XYZ file of C-alpha atoms in Angstrom:
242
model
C 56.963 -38.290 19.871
C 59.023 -40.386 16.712
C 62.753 -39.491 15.830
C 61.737 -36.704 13.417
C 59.878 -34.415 15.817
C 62.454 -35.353 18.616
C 65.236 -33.517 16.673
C 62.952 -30.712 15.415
C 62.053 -29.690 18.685
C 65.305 -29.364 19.955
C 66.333 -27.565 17.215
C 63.194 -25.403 17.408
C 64.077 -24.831 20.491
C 67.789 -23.254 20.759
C 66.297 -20.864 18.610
C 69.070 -20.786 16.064
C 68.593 -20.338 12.138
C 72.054 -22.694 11.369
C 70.770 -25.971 10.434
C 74.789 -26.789 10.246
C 77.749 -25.796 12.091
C 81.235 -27.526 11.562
C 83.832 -26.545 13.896
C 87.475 -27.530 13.692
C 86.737 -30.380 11.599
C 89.112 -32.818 11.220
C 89.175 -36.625 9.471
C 91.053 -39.403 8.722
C 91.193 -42.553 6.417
C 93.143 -45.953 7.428
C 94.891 -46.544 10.755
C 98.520 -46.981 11.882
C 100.936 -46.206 9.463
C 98.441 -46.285 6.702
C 96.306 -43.187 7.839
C 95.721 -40.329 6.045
C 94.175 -36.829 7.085
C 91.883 -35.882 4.210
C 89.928 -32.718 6.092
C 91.606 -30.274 7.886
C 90.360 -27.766 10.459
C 87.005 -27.300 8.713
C 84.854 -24.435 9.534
C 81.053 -23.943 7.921
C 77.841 -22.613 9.117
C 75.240 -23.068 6.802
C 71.593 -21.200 7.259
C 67.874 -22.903 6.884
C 66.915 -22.052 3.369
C 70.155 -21.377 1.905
C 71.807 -23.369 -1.096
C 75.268 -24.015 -1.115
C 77.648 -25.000 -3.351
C 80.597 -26.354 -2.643
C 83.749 -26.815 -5.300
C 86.679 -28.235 -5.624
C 89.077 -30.695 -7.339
C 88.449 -34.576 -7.545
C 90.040 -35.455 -4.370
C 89.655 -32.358 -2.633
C 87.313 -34.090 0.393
C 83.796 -32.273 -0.940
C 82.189 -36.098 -0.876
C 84.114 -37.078 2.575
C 82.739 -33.926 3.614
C 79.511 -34.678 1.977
C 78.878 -37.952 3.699
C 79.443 -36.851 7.540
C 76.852 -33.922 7.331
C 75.309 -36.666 6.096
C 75.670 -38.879 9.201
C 76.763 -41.388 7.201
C 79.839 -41.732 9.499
C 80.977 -40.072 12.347
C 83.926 -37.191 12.507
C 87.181 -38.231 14.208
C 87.836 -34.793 15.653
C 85.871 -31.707 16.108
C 82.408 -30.768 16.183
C 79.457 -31.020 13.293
C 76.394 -29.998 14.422
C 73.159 -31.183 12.408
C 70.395 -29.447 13.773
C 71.884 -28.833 17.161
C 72.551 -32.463 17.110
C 75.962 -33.860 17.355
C 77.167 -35.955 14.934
C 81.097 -36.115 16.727
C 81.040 -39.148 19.211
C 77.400 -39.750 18.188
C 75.814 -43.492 18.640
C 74.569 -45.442 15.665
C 70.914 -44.850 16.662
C 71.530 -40.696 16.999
C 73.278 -41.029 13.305
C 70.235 -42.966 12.343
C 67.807 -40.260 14.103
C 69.360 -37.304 11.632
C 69.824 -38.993 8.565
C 65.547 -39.177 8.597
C 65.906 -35.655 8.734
C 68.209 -35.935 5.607
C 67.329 -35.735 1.981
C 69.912 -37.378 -0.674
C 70.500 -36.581 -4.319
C 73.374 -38.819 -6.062
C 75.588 -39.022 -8.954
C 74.212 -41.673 -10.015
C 70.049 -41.706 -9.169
C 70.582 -44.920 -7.159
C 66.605 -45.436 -8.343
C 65.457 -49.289 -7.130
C 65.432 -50.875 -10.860
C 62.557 -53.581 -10.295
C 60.812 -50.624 -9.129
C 58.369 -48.067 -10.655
C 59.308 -44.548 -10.021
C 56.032 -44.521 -7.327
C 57.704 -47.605 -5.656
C 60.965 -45.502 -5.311
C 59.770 -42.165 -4.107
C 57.613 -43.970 -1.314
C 60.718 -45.557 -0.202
C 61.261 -41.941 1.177
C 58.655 -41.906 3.531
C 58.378 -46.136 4.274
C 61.856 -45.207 6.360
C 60.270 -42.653 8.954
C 57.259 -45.331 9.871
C 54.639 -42.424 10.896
C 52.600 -42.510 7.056
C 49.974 -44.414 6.396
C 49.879 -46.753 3.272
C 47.329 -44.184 1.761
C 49.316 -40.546 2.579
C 52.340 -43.160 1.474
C 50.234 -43.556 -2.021
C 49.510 -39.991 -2.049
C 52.433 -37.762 -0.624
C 54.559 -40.514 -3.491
C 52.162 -39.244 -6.055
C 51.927 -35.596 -5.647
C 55.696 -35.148 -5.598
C 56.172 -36.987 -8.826
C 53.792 -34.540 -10.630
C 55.373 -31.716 -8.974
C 58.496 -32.569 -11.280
C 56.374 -33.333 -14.037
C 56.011 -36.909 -13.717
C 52.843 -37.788 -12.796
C 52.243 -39.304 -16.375
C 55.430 -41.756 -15.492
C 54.173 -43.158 -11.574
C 54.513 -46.471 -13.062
C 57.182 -46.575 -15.025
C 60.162 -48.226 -14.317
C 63.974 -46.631 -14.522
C 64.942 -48.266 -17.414
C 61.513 -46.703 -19.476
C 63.123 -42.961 -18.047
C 65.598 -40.753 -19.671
C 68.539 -39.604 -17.398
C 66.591 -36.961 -16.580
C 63.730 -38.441 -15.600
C 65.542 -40.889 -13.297
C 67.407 -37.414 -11.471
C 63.646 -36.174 -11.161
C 62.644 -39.221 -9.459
C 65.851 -38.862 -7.290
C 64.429 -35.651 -6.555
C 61.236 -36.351 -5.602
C 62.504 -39.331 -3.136
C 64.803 -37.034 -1.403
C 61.790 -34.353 -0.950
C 58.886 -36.452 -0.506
C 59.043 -36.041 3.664
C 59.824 -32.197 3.237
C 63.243 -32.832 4.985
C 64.995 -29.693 6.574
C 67.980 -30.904 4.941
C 68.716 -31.811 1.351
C 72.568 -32.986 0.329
C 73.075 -33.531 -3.455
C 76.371 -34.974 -4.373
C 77.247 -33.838 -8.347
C 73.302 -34.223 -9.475
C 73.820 -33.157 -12.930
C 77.020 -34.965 -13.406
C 75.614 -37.492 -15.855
C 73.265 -35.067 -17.444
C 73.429 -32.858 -20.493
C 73.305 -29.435 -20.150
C 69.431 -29.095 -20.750
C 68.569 -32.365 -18.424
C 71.068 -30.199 -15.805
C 69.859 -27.381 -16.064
C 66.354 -28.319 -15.721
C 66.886 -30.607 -12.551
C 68.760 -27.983 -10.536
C 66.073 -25.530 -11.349
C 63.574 -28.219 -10.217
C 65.850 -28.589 -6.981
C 65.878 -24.801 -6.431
C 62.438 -24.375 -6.970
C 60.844 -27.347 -4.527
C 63.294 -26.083 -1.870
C 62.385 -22.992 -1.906
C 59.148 -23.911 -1.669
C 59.711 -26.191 1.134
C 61.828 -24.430 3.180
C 64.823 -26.651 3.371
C 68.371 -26.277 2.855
C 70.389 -27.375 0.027
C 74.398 -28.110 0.190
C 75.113 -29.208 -3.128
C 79.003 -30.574 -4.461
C 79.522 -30.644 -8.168
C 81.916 -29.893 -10.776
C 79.492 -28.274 -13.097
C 80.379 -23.852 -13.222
C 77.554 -23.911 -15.411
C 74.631 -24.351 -12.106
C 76.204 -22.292 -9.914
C 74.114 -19.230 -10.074
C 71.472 -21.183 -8.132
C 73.455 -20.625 -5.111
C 72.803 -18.523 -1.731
C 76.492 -18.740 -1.451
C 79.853 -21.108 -2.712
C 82.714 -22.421 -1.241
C 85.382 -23.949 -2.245
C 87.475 -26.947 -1.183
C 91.057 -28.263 -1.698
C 93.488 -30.531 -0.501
C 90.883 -31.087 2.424
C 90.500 -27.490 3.380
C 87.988 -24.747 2.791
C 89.795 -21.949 0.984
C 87.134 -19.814 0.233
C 83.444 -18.155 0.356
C 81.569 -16.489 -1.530
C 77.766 -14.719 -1.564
């Protein structure tokens, strides 16, 4: 059994429907006299299939936040389940075990440019090691004409609009179906038709999918996509609503 079905099963089998449960969340930047608390007491259980959005400030901790359900890095204090798995205390291999299960949308598309836009969606799938070069070529393929590329496979990022490049963004974060998809301001560097139009996309393929979406961004014009918002500042959660 590889990572992936490893941390399905055991999630499969507590029988819960929370794909992630913070408890008493706390973090902390620097050391000594130098450190900084930048999440306090942090409290969040998110359901499979919802989207969430969560708000805030600049500087309010929704990326910090962001990047340890991300497994990025591990919590100082507390506890932050990822599908029954916990990331608190966790090893580097058990970080790297979840983040497989993990799709990521950015800011800023973080698309390979020497690339072509097939090249960077089967990056998705190269990472788990269980596809064959051919369901590679083909799972790469199918996604991008899901979000209406499959006239662009071999183009590269600089022959894409903005848009394009967040589609292809898209489609590497969703290529392996992940349970999980975190999206950290997508539409940020969008217009409002491009945004539109990508969130929509994201929406739609996780809905489709089955996966849950938590979603940060600045952008009141997207939120209606949402299962549910919260709201963050000065490091806390102050709010949710449905």
């Amino acid at each position: 059994m590889n990572a992936a079905n490893i941390i399905n099963a055991s999630f499969s089998e507590t029988g819960t429907n929370s794909v992630i449960v913070i408890a008493g969340l706390n973090h902390y930047f620097g050391d000594g006299h130098l450190k900084k608390q930048v999440l306090f007491d942090i409290n969040l259980e998110i359901k499979s299939g919802e989207i969430v959005i969560m708000t805030g400030p600049s500087g309010s901790g929704k990326t910090t936040l962001l990047t340890l359900v991300g497994a990025l890095r591990s919590p100082h204090f507390g506890s932050l389940k990822i599908l029954n798995q916990e990331i608190c205390g966790a090893k580097d291999n058990q970080l790297v075990m979840i983040r497989r299960q993990i799709g990521y949308i950015f800011q800023a598309h973080n698309l390979h440019r020497s690339l072509t836009a097939w090249q960077n969606v089967r990056m998705g799938l190269e990472m788990h090691g269980t596809f064959s070069r051919e369901e590679m070529r083909h799972h790469a393929a199918e996604i991008l004409t899901e979000v209406g590329l499959g006239d662009r496979l071999n183009y590269y990022p600089e022959d894409l609009s903005g848009g394009q490049k967040q589609r292809v963004a898209i489609a590497r974060a969703l290529v392996s179906h992940p349970p999980i998809v975190l999206a950290d301001e997508p539409t940020a560097a969008l217009d409002s038709k491009s945004g539109r139009e990508v969130v929509n996309l994201m929406q739609k393929l996780a809905k489709e999918q089955g996966c849950t979406i938590l979603l940060v961004t600045h952008d009141n014009r997207i939120l209606d996509i949402a299962d549910r918002i919260v709201t963050m500042e000065d490091g806390k959660l102050t709010s949710s609503l449905r």
